[in-house]
Coordinates of N, CA, C and O in Angstrom, one line a residue:
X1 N -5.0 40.8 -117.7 CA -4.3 40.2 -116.4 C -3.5 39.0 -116.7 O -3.2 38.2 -115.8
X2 N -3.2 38.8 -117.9 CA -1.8 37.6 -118.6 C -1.4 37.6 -117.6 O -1.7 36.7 -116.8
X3 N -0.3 38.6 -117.4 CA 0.9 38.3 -117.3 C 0.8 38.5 -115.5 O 1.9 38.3 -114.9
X4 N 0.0 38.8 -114.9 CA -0.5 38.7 -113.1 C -1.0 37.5 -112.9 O -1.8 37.0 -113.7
X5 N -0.7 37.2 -112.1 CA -1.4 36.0 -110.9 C -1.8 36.1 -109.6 O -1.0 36.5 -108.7
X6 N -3.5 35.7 -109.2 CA -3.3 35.9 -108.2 C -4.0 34.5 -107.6 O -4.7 33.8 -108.3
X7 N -3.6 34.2 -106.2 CA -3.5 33.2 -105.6 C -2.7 33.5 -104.1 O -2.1 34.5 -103.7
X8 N -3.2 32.0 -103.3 CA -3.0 32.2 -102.2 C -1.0 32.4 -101.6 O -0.3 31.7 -102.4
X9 N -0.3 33.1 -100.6 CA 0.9 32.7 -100.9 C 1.5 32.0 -99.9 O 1.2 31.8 -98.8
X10 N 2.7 31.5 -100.7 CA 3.4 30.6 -100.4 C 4.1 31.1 -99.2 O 3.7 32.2 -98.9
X11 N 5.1 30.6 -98.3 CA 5.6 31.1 -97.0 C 6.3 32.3 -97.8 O 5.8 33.4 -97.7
X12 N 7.6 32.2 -98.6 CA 8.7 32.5 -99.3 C 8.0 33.8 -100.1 O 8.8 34.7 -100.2
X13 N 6.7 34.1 -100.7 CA 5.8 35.0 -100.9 C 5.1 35.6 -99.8 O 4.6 36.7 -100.1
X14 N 5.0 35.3 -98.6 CA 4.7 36.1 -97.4 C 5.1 37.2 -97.0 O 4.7 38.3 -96.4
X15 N 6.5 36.5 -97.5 CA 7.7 37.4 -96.4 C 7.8 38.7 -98.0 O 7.8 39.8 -97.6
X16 N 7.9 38.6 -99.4 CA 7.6 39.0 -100.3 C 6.2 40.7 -99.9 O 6.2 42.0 -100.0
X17 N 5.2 39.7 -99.6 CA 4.0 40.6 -99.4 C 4.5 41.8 -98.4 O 4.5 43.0 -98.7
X18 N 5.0 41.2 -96.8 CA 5.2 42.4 -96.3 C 6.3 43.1 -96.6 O 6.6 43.8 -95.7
X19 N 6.9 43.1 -97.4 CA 7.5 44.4 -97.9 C 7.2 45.3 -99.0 O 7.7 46.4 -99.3
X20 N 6.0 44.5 -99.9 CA 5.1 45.4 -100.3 C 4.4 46.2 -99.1 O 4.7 47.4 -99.1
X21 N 3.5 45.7 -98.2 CA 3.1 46.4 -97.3 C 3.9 47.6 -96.8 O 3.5 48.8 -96.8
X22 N 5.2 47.0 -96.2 CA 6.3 47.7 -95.5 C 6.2 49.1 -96.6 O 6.0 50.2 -96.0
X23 N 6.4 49.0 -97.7 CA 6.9 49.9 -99.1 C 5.7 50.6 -99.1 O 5.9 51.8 -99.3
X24 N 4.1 50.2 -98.9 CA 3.1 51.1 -99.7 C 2.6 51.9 -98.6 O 2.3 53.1 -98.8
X25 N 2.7 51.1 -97.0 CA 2.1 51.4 -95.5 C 2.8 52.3 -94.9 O 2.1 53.1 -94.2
X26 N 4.4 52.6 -94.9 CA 5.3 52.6 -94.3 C 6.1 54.1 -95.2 O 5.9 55.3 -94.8
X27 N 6.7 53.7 -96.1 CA 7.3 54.3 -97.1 C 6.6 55.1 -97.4 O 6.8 56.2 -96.9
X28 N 5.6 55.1 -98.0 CA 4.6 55.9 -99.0 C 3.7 56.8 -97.8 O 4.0 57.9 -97.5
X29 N 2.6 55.8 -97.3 CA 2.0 56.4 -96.7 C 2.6 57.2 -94.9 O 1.9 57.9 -94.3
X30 N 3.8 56.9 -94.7 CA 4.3 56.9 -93.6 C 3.8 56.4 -91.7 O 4.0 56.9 -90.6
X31 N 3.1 55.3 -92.1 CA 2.3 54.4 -90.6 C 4.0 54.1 -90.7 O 4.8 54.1 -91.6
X32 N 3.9 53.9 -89.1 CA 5.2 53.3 -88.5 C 5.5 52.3 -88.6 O 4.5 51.6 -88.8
X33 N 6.6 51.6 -88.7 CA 7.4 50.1 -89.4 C 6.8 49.2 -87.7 O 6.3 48.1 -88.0
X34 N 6.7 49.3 -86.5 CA 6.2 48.6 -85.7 C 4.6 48.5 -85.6 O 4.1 48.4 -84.5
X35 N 4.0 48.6 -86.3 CA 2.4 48.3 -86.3 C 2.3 47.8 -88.0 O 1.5 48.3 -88.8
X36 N 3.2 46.8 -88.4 CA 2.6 46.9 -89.7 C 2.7 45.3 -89.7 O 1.7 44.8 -90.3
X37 N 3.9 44.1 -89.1 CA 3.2 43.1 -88.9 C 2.6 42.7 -87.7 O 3.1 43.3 -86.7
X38 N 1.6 41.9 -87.2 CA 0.6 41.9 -86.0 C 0.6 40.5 -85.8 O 0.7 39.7 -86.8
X39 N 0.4 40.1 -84.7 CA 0.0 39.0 -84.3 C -1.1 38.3 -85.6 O -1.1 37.1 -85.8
X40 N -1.9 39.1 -86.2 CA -2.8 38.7 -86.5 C -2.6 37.9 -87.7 O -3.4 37.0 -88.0
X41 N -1.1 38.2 -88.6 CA -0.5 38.0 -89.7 C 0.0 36.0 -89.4 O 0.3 35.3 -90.3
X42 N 0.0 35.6 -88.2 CA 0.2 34.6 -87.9 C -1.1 33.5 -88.0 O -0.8 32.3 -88.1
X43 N -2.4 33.8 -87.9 CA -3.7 33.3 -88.2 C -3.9 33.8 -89.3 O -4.8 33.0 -89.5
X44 N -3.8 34.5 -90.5 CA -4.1 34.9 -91.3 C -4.0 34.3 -93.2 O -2.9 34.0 -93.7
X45 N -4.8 34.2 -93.7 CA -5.0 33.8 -95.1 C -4.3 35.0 -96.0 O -4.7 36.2 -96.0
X46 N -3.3 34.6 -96.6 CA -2.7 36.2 -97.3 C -2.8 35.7 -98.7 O -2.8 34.5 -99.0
X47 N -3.1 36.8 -99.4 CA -3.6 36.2 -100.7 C -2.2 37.6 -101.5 O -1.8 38.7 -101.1
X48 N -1.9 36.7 -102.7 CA -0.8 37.7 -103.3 C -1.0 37.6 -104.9 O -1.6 36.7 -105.6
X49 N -0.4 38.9 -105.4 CA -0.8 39.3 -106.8 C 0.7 39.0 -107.1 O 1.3 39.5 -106.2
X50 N 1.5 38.4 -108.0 CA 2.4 38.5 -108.8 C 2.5 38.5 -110.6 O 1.8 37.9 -111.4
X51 N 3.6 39.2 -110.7 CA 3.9 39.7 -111.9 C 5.0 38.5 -112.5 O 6.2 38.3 -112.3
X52 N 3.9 37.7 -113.5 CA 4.6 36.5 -114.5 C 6.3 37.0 -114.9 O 7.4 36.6 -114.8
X53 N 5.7 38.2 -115.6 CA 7.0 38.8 -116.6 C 8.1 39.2 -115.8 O 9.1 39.7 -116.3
X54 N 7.9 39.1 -114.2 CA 9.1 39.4 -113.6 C 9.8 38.6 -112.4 O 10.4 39.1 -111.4
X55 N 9.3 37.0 -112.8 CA 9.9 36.4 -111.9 C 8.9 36.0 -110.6 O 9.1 35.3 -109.6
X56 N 8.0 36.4 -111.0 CA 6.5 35.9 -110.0 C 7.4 36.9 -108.8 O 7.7 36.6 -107.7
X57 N 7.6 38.1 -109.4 CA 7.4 39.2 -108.3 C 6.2 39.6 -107.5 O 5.3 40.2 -108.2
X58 N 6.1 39.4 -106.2 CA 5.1 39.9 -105.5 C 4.5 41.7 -105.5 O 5.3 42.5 -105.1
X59 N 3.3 42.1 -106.0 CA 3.3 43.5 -106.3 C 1.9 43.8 -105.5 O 1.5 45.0 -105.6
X60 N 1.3 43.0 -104.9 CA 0.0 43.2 -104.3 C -0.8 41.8 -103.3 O -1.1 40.6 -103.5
X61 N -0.9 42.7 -102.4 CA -1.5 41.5 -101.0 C -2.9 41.9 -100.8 O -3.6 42.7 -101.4
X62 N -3.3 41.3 -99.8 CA -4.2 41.6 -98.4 C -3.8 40.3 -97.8 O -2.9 39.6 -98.0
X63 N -4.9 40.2 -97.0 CA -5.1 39.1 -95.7 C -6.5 39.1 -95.4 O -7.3 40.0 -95.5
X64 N -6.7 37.8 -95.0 CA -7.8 37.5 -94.6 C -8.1 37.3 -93.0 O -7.1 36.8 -92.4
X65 N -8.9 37.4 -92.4 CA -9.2 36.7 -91.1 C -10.0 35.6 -90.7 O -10.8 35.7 -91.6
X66 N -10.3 34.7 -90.0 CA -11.5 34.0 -90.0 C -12.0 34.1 -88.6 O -11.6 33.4 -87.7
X67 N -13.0 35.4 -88.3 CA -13.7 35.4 -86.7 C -14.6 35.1 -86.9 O -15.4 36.0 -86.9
X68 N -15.0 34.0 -87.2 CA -16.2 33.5 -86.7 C -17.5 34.0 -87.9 O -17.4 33.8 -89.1
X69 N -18.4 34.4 -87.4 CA -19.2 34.8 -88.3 C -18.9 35.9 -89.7 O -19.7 36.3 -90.5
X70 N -17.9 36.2 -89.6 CA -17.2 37.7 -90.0 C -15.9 36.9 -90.9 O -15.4 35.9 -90.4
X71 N -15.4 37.4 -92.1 CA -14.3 37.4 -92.6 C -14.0 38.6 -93.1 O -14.3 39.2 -94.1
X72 N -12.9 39.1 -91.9 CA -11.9 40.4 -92.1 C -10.7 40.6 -93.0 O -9.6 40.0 -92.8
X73 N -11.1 41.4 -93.9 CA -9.9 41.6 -94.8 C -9.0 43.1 -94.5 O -9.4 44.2 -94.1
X74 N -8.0 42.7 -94.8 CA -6.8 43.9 -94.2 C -5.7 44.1 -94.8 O -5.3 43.2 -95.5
X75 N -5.1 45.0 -94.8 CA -3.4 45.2 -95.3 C -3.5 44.9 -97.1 O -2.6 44.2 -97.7
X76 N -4.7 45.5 -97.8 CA -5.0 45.7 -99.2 C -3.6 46.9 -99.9 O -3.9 48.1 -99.8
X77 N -2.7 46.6 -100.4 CA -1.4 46.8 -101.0 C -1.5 46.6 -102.0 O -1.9 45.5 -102.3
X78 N -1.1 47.4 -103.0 CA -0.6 47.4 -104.8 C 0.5 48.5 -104.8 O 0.3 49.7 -104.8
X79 N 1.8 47.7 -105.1 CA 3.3 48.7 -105.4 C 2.1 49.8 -106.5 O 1.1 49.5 -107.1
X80 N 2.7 51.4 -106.2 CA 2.5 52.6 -106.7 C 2.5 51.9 -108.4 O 1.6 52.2 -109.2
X81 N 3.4 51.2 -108.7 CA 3.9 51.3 -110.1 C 2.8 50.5 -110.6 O 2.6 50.6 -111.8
X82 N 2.0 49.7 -109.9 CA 1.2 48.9 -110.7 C -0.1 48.9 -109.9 O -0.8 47.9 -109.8
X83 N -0.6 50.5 -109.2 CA -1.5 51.0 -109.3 C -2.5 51.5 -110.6 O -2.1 52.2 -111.5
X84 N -4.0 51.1 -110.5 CA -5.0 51.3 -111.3 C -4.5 50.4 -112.6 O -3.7 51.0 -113.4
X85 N -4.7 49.7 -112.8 CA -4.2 48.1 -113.8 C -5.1 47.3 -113.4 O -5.2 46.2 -114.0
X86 N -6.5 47.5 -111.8 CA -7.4 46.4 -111.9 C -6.5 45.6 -111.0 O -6.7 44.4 -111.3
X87 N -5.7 45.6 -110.2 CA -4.9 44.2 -109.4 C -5.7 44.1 -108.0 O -6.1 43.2 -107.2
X88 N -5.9 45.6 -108.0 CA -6.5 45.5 -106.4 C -8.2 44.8 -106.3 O -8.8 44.1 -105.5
X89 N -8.4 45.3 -107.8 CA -9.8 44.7 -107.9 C -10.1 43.2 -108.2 O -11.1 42.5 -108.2
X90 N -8.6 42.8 -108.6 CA -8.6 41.1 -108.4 C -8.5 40.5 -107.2 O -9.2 39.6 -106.7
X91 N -7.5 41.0 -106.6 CA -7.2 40.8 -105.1 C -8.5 40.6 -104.2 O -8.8 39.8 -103.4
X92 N -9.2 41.8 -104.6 CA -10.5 41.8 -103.4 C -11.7 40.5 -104.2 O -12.0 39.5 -103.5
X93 N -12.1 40.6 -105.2 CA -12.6 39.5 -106.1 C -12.0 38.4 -105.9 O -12.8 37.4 -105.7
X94 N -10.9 38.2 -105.8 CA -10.5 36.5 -105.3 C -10.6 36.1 -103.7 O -10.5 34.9 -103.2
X95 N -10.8 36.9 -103.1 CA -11.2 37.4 -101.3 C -12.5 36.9 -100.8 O -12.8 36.1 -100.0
X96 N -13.2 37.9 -101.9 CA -14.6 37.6 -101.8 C -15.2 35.9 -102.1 O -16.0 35.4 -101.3
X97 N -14.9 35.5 -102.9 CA -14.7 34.3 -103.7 C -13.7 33.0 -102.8 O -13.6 31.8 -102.8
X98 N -13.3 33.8 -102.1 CA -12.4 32.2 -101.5 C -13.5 32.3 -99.7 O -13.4 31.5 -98.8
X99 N -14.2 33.4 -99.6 CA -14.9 33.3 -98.5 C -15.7 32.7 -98.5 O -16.1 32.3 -97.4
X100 N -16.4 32.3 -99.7 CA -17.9 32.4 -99.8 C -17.7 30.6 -100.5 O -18.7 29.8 -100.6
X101 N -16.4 30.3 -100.7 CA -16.2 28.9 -100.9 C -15.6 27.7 -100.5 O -15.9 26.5 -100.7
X102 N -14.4 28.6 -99.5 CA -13.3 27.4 -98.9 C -14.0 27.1 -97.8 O -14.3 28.1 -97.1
X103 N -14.5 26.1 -97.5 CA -15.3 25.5 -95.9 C -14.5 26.1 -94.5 O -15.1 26.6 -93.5
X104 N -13.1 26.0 -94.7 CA -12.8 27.0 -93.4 C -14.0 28.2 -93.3 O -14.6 28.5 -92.3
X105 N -14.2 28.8 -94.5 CA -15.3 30.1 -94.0 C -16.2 29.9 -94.0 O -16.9 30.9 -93.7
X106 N -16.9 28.4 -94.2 CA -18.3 28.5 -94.1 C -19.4 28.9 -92.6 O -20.6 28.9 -92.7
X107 N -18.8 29.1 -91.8 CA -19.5 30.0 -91.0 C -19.7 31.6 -91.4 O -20.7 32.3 -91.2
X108 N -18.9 31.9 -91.9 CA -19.0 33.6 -92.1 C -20.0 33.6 -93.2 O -20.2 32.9 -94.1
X109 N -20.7 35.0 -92.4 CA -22.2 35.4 -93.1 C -21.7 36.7 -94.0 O -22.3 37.1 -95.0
X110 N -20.0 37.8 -93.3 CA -20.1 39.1 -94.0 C -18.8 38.8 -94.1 O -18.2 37.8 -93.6
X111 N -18.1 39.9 -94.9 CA -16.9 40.2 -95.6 C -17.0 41.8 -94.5 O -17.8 42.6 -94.2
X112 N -15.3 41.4 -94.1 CA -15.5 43.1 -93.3 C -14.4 44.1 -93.2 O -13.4 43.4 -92.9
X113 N -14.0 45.4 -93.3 CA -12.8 45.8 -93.5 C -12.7 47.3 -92.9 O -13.7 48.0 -92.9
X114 N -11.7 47.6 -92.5 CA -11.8 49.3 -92.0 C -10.9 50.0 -93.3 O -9.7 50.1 -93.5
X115 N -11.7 50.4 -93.9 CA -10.6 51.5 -95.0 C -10.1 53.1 -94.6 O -10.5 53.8 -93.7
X116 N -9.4 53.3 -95.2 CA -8.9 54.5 -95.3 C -9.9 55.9 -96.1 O -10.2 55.5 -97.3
X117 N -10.2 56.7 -95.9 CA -11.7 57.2 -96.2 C -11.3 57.5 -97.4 O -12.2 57.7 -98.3
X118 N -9.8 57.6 -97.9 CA -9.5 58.3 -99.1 C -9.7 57.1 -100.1 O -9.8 57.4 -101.3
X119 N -9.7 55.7 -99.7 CA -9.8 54.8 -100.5 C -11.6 54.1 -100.3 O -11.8 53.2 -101.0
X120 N -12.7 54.8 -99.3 CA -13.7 54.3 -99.3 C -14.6 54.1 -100.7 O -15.5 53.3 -100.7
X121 N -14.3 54.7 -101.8 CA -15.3 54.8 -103.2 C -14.4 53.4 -103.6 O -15.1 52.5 -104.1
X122 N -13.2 53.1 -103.4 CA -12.9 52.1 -104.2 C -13.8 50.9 -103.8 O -14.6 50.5 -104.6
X123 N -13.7 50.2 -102.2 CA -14.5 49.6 -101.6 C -16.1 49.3 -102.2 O -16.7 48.3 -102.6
X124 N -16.4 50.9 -102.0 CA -18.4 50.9 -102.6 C -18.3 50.4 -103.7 O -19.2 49.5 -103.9
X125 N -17.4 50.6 -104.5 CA -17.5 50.0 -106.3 C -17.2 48.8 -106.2 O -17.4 48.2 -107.3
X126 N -16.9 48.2 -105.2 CA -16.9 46.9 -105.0 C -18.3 46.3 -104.4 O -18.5 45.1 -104.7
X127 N -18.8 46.6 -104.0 CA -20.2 46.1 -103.0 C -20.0 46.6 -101.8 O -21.1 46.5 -101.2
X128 N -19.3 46.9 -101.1 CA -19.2 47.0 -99.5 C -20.0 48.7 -99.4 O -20.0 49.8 -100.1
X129 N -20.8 48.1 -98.0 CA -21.2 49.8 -97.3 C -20.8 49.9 -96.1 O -20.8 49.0 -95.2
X130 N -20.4 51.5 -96.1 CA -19.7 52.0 -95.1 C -21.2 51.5 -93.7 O -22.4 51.4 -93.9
X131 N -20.1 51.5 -92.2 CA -21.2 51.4 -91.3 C -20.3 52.2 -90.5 O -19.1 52.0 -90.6
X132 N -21.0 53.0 -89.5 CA -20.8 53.5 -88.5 C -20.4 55.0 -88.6 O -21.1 55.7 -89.3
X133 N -19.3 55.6 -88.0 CA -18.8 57.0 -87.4 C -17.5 56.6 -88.3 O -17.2 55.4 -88.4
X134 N -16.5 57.6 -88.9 CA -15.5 57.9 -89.1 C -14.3 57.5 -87.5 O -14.2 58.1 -86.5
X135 N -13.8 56.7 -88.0 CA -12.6 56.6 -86.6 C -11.0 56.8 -87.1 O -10.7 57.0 -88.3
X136 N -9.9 56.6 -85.9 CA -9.2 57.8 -86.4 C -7.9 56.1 -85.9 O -7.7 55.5 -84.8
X137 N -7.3 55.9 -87.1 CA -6.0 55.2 -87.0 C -4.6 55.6 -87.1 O -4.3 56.1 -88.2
X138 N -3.8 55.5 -86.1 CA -2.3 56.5 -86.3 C -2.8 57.4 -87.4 O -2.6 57.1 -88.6
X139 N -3.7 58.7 -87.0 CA -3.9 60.2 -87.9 C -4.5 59.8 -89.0 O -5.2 60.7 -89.5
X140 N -4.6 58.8 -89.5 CA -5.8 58.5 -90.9 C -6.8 58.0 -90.7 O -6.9 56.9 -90.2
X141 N -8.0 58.8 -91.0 CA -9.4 58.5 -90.8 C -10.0 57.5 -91.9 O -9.8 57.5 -93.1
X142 N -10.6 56.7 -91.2 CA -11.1 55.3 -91.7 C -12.1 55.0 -91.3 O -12.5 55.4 -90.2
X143 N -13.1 53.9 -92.3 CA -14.5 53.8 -91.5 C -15.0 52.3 -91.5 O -15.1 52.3 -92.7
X144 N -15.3 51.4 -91.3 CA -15.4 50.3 -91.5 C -16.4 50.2 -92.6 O -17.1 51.2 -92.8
X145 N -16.5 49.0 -93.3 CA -17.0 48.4 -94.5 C -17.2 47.4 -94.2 O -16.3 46.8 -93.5
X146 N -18.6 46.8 -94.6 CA -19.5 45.4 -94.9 C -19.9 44.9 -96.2 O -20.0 45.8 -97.1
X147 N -20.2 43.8 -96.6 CA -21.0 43.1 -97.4 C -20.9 42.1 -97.2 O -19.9 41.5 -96.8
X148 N -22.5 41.5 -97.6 CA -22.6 39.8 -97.1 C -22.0 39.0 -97.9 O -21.6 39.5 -99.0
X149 N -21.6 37.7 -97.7 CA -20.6 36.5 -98.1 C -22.2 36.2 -98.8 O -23.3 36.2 -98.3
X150 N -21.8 35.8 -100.2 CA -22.6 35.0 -101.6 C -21.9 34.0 -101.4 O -20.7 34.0 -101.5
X151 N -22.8 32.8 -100.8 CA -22.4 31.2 -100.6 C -22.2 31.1 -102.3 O -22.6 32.0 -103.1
X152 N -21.6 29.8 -102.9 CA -21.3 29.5 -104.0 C -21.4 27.7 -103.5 O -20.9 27.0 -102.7
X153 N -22.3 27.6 -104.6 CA -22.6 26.0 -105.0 C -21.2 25.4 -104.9 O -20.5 26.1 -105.6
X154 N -20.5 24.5 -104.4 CA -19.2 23.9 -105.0 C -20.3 22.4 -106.3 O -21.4 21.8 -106.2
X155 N -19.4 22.5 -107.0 CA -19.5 21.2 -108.1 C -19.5 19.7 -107.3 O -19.6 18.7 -108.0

């Protein structure tokens, strides 16, 4: 992971992320271009993956939320081309890790997320369990995902 970085982003990297989103949500998967930024993207912690060797190109996001007891992660994106390389597994690893240590989250007890069922194994390999009923978002079935927030000592 040299030549990747990941870290929180900058405004100028924001606007970078949702067109990865736009490209992986939209393009690829075909969800509609009006449900893909949200009100929510204006409260939100976006965390971005960039590629050193090309200019600190943006190639992978999510977002965080902070409700309260609960830190919701969403809009998990990696460009096709730098699918399975381990980025998404950094992305959620640095997620997990900025919840469980930046004091904005020190209320949150769980990490929480609705996946796409075709991506739920990736999730489990992460620690999260599925809870509830299969539910149904613009035609893609999805199920929400939990695991508890591991407080970390700060130094």
């Amino acid at each position: 992971m040299d030549k990747y970085h990941i870290h929180l982003a900058s405004p100028a990297e924001f606007k970078e992320a949702v067109e990865v989103r736009i490209h992986l949500f939209v393009d690829v998967q075909g969800f509609p271009l009006n449900d893909e930024v949200d009100e929510d993207d204006k409260h939100a912690i976006h965390v971005v993956v960039v590629d050193k060797t090309k200019n600190n190109k943006v190639i992978g996001t999510l977002r965080m939320l902070n409700k309260g007891k609960v830190a919701k992660i969403g809009r998990v994106a990696v460009l096709p081309d730098y699918q399975g390389q381990g980025l998404g597994i950094g992305l959620m690893e640095f997620a997990k890790k900025y919840a469980a240590t930046d004091p904005a989250f020190i209320s949150c007890k769980k990490l929480s997320l609705s996946s796409q069922c075709v991506k739920r194994e990736f999730y489990e390999n992460r620690g999260y369990k599925a809870q509830g009923d299969v539910f149904d978002i613009l035609g893609c079935p999805h199920i929400m995902m939990h695991m508890d927030v591991q407080r970390v000592a700060l130094p």
